[in-house]
Coordinates of C-alpha atoms and ligand atoms in Angstrom, one line a residue:
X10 CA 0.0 0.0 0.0
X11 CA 1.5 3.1 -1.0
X12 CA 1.3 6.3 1.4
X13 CA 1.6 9.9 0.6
X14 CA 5.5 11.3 0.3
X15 CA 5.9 13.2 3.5
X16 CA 7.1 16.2 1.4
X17 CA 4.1 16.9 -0.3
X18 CA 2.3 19.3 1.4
X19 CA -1.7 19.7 2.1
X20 CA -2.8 23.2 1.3
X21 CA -6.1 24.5 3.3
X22 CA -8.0 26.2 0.7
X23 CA -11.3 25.2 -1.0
X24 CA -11.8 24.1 -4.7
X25 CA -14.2 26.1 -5.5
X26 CA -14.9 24.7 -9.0
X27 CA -18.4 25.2 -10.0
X28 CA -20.3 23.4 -12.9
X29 CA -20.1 25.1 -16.2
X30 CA -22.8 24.0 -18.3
X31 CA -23.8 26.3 -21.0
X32 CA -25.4 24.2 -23.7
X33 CA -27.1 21.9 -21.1
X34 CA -25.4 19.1 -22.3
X35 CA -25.8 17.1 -18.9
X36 CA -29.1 16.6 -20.6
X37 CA -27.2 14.0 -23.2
X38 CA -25.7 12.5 -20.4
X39 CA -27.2 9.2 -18.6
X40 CA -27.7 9.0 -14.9
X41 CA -25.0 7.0 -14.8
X42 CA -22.8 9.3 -16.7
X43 CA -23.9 11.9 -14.0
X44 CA -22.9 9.3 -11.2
X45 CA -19.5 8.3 -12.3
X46 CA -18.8 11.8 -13.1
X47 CA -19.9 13.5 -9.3
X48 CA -18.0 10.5 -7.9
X49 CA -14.8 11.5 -9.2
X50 CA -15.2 15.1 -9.3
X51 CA -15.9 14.4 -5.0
X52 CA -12.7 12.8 -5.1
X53 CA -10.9 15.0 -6.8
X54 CA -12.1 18.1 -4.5
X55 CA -11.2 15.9 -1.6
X56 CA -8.1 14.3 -2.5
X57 CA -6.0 15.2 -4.8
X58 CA -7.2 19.5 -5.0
X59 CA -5.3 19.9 -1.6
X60 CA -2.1 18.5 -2.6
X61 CA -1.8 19.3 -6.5
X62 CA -0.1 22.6 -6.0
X63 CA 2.6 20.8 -4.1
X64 CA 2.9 18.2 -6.5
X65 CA 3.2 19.7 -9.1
X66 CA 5.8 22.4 -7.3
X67 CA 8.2 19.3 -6.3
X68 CA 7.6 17.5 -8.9
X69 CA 6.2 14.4 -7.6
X70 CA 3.6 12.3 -8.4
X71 CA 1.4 11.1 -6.1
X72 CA 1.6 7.5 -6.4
X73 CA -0.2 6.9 -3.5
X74 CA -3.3 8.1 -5.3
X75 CA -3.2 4.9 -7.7
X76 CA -5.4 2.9 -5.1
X77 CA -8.0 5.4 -5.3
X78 CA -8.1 5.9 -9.0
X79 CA -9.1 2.5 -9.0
X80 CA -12.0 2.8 -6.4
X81 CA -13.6 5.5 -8.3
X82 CA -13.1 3.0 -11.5
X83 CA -10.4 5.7 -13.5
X84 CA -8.5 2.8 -14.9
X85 CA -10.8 1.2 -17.9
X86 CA -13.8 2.6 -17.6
X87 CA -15.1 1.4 -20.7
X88 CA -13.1 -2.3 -20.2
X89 CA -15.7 -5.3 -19.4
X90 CA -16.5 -5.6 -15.4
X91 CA -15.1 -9.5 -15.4
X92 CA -11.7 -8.0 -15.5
X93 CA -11.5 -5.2 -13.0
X94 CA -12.8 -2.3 -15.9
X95 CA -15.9 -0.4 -15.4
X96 CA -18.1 -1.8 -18.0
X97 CA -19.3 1.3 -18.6
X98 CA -20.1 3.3 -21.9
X99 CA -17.4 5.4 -24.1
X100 CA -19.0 8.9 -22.8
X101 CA -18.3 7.3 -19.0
X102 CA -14.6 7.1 -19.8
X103 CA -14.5 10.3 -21.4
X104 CA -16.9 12.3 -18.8
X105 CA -14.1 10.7 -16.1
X106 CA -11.0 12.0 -18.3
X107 CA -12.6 15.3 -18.0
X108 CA -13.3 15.6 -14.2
X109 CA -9.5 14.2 -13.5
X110 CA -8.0 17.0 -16.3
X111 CA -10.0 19.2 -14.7
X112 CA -7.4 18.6 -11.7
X113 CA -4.6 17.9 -13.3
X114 CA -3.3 16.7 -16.7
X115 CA -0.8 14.0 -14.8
X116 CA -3.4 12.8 -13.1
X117 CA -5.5 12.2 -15.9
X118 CA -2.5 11.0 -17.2
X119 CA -1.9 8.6 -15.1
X120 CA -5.1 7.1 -15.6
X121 CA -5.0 6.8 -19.3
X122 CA -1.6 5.1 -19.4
X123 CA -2.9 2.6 -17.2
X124 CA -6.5 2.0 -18.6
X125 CA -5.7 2.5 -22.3
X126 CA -2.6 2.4 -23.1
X127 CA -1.7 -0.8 -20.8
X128 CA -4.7 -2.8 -19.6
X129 CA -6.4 -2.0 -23.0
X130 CA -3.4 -3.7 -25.3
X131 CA -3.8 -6.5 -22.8
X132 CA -7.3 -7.1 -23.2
X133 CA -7.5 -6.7 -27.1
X134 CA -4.5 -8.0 -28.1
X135 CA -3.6 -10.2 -25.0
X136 CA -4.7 -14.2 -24.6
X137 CA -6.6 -15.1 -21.6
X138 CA -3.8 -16.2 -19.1
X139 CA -2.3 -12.9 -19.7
X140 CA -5.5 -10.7 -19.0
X141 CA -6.6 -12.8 -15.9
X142 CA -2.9 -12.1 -14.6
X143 CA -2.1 -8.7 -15.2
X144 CA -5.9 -6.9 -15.4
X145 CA -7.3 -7.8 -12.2
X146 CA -4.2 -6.2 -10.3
X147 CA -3.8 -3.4 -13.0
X148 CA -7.5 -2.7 -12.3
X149 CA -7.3 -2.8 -8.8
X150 CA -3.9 -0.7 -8.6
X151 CA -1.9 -2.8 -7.3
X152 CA 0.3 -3.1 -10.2
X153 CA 1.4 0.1 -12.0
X154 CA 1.9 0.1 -15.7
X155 CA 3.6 2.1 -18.7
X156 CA 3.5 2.0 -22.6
X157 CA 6.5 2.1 -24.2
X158 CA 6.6 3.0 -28.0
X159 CA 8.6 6.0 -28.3
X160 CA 12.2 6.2 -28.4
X161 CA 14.8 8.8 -28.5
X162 CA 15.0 8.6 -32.3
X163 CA 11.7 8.2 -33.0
X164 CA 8.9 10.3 -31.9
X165 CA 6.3 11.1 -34.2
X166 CA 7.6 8.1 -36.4
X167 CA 6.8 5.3 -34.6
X168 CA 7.4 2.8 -37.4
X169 CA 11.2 3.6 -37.4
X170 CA 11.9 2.0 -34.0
X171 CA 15.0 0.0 -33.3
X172 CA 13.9 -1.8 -30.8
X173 CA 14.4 -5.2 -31.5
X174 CA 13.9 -9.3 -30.6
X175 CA 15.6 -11.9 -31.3
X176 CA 14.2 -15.7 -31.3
X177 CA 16.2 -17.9 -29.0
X178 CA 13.9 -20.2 -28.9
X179 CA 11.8 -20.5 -25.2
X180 CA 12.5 -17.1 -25.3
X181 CA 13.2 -13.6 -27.0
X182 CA 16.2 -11.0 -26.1
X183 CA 15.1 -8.0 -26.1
X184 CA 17.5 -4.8 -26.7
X185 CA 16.8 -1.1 -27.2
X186 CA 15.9 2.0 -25.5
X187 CA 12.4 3.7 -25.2
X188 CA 12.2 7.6 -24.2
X189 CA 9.6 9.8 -22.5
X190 CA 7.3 7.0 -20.9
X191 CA 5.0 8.3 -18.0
X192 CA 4.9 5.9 -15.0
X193 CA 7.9 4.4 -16.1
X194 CA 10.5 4.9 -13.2
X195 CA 7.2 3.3 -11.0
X196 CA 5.7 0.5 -13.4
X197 CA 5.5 -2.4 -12.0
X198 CA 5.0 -3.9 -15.8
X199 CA 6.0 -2.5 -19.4
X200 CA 3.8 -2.9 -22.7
X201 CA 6.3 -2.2 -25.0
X202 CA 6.6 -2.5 -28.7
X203 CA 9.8 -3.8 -30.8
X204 CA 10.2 -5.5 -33.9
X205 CA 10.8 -8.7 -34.4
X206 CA 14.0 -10.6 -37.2
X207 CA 11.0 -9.7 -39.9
X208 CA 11.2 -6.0 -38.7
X209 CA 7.2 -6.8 -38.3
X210 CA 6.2 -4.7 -34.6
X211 CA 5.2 -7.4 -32.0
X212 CA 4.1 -6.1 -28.2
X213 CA 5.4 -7.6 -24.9
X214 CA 5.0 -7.3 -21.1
X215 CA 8.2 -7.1 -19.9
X216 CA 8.3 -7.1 -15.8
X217 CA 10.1 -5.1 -13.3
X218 CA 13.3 -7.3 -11.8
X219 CA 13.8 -8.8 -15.3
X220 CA 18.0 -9.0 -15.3
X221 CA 19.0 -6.4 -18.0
X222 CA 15.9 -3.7 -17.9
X223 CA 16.1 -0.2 -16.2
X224 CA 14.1 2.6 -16.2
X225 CA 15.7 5.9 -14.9
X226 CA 13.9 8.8 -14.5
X227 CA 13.5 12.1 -16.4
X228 CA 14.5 15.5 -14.8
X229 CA 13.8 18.7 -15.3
X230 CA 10.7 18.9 -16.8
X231 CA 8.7 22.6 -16.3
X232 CA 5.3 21.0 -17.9
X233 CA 3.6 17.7 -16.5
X234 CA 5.6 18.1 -13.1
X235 CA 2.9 15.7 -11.2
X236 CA 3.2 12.8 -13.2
X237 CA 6.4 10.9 -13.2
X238 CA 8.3 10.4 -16.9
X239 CA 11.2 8.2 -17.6
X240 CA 13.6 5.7 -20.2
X241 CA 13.1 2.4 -20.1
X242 CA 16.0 0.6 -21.1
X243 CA 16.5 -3.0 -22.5
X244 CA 19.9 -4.5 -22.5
X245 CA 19.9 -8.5 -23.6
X246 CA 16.8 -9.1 -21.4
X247 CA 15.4 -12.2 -21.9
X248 CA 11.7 -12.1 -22.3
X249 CA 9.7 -15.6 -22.0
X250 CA 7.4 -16.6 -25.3
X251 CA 4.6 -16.4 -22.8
X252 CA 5.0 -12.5 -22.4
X253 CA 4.4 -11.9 -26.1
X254 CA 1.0 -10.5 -27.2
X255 CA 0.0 -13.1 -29.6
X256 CA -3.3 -11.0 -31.3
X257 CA -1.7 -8.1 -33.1
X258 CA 1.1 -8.0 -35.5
X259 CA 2.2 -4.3 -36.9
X260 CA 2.3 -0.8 -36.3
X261 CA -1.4 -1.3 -36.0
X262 CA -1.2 -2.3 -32.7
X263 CA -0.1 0.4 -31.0
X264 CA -1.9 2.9 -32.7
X265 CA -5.3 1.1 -31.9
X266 CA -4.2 1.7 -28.4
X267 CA -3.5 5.7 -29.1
X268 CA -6.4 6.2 -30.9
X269 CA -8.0 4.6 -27.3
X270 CA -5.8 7.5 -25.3
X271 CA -6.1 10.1 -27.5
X272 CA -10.3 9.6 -27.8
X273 CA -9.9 10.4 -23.7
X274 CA -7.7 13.2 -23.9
X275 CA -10.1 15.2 -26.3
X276 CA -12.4 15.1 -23.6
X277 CA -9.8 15.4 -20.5
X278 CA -8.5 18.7 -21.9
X279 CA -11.9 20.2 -21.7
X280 CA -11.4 19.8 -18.1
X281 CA -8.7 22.0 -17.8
X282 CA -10.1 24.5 -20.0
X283 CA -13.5 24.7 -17.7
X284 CA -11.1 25.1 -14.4
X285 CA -9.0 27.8 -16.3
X286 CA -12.5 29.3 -17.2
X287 CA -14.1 28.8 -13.9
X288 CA -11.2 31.0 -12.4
X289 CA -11.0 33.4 -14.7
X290 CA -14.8 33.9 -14.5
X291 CA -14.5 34.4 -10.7
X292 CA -11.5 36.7 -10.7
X293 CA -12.9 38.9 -12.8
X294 CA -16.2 39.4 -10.4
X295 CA -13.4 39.8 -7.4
X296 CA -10.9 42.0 -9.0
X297 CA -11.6 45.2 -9.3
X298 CA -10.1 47.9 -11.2
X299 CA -11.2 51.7 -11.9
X300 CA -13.9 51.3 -9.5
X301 CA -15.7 48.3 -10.7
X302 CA -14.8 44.7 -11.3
X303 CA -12.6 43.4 -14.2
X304 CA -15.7 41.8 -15.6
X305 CA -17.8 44.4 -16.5
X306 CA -14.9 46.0 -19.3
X307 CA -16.0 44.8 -22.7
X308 CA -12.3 43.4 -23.4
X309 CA -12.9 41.3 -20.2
X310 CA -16.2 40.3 -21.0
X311 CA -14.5 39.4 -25.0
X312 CA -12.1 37.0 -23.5
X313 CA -14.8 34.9 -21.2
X314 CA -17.4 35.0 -24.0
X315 CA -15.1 33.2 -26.3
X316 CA -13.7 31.1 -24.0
X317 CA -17.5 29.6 -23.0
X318 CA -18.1 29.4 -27.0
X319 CA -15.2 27.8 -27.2
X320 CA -15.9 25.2 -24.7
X321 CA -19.0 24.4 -26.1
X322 CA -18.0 23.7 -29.3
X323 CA -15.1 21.5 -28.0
X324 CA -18.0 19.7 -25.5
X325 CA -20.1 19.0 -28.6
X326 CA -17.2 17.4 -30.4
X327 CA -16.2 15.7 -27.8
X328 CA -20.2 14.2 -27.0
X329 CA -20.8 13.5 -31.0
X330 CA -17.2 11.4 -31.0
X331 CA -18.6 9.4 -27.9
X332 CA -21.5 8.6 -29.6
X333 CA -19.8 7.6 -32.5
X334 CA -17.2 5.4 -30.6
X335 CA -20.2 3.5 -28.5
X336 CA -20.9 2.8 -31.9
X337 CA -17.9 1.2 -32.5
X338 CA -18.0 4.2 -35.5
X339 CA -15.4 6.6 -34.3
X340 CA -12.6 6.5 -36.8
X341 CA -9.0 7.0 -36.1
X342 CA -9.1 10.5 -37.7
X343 CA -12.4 11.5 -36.0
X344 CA -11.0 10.9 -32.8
X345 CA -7.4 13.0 -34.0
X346 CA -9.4 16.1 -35.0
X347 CA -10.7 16.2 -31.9
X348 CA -7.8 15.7 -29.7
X349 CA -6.0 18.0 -31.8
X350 CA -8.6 20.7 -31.5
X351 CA -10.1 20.7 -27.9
X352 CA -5.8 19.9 -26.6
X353 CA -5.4 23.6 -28.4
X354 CA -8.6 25.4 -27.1
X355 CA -7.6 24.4 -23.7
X356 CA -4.5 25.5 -24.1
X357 CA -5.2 29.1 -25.5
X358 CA -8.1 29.1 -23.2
X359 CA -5.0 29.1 -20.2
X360 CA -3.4 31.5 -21.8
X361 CA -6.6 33.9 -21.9
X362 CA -7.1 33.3 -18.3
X363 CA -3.9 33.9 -17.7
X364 CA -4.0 37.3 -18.4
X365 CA -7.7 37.9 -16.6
X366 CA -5.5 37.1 -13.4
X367 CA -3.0 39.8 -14.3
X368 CA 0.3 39.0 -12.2
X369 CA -1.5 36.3 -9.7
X370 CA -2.0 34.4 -13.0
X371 CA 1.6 33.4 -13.0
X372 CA 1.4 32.5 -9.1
X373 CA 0.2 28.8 -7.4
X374 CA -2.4 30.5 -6.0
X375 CA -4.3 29.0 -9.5
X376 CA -3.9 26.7 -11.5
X377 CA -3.6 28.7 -14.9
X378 CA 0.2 28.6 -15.2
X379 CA 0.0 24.7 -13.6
X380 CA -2.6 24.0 -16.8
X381 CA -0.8 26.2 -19.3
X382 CA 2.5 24.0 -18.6
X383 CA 0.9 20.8 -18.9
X384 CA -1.1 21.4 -21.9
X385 CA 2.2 21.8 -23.8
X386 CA 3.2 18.0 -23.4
X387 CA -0.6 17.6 -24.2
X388 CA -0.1 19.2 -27.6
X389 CA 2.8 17.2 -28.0
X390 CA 2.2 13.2 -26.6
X391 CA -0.5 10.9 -28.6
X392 CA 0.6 12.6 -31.7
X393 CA 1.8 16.3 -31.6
X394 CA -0.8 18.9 -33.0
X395 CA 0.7 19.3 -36.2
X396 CA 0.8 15.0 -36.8
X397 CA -2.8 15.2 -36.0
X398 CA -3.5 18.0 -38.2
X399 CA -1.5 15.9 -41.0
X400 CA -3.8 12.8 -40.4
X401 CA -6.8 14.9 -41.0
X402 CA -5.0 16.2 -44.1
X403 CA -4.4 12.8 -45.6
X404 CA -8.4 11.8 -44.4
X405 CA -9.7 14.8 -46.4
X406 CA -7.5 14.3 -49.4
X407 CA -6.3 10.5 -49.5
X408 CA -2.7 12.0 -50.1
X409 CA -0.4 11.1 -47.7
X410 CA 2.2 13.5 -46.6
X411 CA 4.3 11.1 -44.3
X412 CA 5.0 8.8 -47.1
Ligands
TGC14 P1 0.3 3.9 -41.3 O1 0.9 3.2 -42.5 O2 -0.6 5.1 -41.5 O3 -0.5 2.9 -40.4 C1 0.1 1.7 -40.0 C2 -1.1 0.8 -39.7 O4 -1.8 1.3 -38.5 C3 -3.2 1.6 -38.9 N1 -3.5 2.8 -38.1 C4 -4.3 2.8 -37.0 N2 -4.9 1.8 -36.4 C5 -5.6 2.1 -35.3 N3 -5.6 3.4 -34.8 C6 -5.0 4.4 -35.4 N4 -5.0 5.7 -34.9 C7 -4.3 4.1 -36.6 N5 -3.5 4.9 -37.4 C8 -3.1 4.0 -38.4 C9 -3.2 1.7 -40.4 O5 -4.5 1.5 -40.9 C10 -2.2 0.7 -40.8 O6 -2.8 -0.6 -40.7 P2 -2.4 -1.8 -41.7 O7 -3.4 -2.9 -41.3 O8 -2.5 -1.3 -43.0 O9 -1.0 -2.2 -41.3 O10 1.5 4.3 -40.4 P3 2.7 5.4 -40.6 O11 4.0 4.8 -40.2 O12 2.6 6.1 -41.9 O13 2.4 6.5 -39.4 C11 1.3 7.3 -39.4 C12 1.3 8.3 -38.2 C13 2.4 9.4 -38.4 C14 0.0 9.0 -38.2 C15 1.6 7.5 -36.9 O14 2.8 7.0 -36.9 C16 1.4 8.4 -35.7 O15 0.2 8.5 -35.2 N6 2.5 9.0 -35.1 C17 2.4 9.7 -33.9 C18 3.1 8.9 -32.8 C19 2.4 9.0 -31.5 O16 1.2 9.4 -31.4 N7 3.0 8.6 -30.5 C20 2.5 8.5 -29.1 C21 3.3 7.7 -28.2 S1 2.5 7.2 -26.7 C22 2.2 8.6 -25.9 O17 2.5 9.7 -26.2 C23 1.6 8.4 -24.5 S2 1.4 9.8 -23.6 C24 0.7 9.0 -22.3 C25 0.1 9.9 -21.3 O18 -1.1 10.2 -21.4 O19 0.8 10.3 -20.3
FAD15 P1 9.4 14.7 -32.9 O1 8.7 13.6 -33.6 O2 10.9 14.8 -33.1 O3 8.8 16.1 -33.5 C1 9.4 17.4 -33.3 C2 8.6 18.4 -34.2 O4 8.6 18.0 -35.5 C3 7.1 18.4 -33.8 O5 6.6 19.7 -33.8 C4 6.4 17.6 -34.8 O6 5.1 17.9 -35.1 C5 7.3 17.9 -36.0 N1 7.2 16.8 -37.1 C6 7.6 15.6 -37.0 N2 7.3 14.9 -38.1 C7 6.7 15.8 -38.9 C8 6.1 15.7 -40.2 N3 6.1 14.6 -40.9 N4 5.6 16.8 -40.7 C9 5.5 18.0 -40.0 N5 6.1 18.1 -38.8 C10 6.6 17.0 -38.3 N6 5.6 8.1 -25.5 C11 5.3 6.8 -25.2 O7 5.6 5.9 -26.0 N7 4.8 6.5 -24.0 C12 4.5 7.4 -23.0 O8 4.0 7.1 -21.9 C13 4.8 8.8 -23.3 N8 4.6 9.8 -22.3 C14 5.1 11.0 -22.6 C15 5.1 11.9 -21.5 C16 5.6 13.2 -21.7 C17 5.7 14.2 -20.6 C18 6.1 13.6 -23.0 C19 6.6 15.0 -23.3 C20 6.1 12.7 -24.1 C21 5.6 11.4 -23.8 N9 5.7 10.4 -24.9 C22 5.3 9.1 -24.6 C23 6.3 10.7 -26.1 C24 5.4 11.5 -27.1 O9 4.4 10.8 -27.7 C25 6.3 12.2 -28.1 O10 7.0 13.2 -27.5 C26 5.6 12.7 -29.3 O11 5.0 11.6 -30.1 C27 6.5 13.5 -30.3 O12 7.7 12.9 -30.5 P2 9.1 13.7 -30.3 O13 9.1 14.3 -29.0 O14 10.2 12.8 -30.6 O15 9.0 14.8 -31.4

């Protein structure tokens, strides 16, 4: 059972996030959507509100909050019940991403590295053993997990990995080096992707205390400070057969898990734009300036009003994309236009807010700068805003501009 660092420090004040709701979209949402999505946000306010600021100051992650992600059911929301997911509908998953973003990107993080980009793989791509060993205790947060694909040559290109296996028979050797994976330094398991003699991608779960992997930690990052990023690094480890997952072949396999991640971070982001809104909204009936408050100059009133129109639309997107995707309907480059989009309303939405809050904008006393930060690795991870925008591209035009 992990407990909370002694350094991080619990601050006294109240979250005093209200419900912004403009196009009455609660009114699409199911009572259970409305359930799952109080229950988190009462978590949230409770647990992990207090300590953000402090978190995200020393940058540490709170690990000890993995336990309680899985009680409120952040980690596979949408996975089926008999293996520790939710069972729950796409919009639950999303309508959770948002509440946790709402906090935090890292936190939200942390809960779609573990639901989609490891439990998911496992489930879809995994045998049975496998899922009845690792889900249940991925689930259930006792085992941590991390994805690795990228490396430090290859970013935006997955398919040029050098990551590699080699057949020894009852087992592979693995060897390479993977770069910028959340959770890493903490995982108690890898998915990670490498190609095999045929240079055809393969995925395995490679486990902490196999002789020959590490996974240092990052430093120095100024944007996603609460959540922990690291290498992981394989030198001659020898990987049993068994760890191999057996139903995917190709670089499709990892992109069916990103498409997974990056449906939830269109919606997560919208979180962080509402709490950048929300306390722009309130400064600006507090602050007052020339004898009145901040919020009753037009220039004020310009930024607010497009940040709520802004929000909508992204809200919208977001709902029709869930509806699509409990479909089974929501196609890879549905799901990239809308990470690309709402990822950059959110973030130009901080930076509007930023400037409602005049200098305590850049302080901790709220979380615009914390959000601003973070929403720059958000641009950048599941496919960077301009990748995205190039998918689009090549779904509009059938050219193909990576090619
Ligand atoms: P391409 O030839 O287009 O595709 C290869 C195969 O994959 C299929 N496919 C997809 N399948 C499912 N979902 C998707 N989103 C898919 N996109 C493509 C495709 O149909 C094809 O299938 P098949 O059967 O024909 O083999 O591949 P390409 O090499 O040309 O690459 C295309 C490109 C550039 C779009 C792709 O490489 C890409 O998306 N690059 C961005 C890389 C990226 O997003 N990396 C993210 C790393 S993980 C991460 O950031 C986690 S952050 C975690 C956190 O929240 O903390
Ligand atoms: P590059 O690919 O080198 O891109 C640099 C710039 O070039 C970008 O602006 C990009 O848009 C542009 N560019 C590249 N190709 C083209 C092109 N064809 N046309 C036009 N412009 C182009 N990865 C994982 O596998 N697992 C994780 O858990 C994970 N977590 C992360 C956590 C953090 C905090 C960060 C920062 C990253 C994480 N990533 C993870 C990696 C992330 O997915 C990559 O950073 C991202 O895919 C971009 O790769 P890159 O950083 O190598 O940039």
């Amino acid at each position: 059972m992990q407990v909370m660092d002694s350094t991080i420090v619990r601050s006294d004040k109240t979250d005093k996030y209200q419900h912004h709701d403009y196009y009455n979209i609660d009114e699409l949402l199911s009572e259970d959507h409305l359930l799952a999505r109080d229950a988190v946000r009462d978590w949230v306010k409770r647990e992990v509100s207090p300590i953000i600021e402090s978190c995200a100051e020393q940058a540490k992650c709170p690990v000890h909050l993995f336990k309680g992600l899985a009680e409120i059911g952040a980690f596979g929301p949408s996975l089926p019940a008999k293996y520790g997911g939710g069972g729950m509908d796409e919009i639950a998953y999303g309508i959770i991403m948002q509440e946790l973003e709402r906090c935090d990107s890292g936190l939200r993080s942390m809960a779609s590295v573990q639901g989609s980009l490891v439990m998911y793989p496992i489930y879809k791509y995994g045998n049975e053993e496998q899922r009845m060993k690792y889900l249940p205790k991925l689930a259930s947060g006792e085992y941590i997990g991390c994805f690795g694909l990228t490396e430090p040559d290859h970013g935006s290109n997955p398919s040029g990995m050098t990551t590699n296996v080699v057949d020894k028979g009852d087992y592979y050797l693995l060897n390479g080096a993977k770069m910028w994976i959340t959770n890493s330094p903490i995982a108690d398991i890898a998915v990670v992707w490498a190609k095999n003699e045929e240079g055809k991608i393969i995925g395995l779960v490679v486990e902490k205390g196999m002789e020959g992997f590490s996974a240092p930690e990052i430093h120095g990052k100024w944007s996603l400070r609460a959540s922990i990023t690291g290498e992981l690094v394989f030198e001659d480890v020898k990987v049993p057969k068994e760890n191999v997952l057996p139903n995917v072949m190709g670089l499709k396999g990892p992109l069916g898990c990103l498409s997974k991640a990056r449906y939830g971070i269109a919606w997560g982001a919208i979180g962080a734009a509402l709490d950048c809104y929300d306390s722009a909204l309130r400064y600006s009936m507090e602050r007052e300036q020339f004898g009145k408050p901040i919020g009753q100059f037009q220039l004020t009133q310009k930024k607010l009003a497009e940040m709520i129109t802004e929000i909508t639309k992204a809200q919208l997107l977001a709902w029709r994309l869930g509806t699509l995707a409990n479909d089974g309907k929501a196609s890879p480059a549905q799901i990239s236009m809308a990470k690309r989009n709402n990822v950059h309303m959110a973030l130009e939405i901080a930076r509007e807010a930023r400037q409602i809050h005049g200098g305590m904008g850049i302080t901790n006393e709220y979380p615009i700068m914390r959000h601003m930060m973070n929403l720059e690795t958000v641009l950048t991870y599941e496919g960077t805003h301009d990748i995205h925008l190039l998918i689009t591209g090549y779904d509009v035009t059938g050219l193909n501009a990576f090619k």
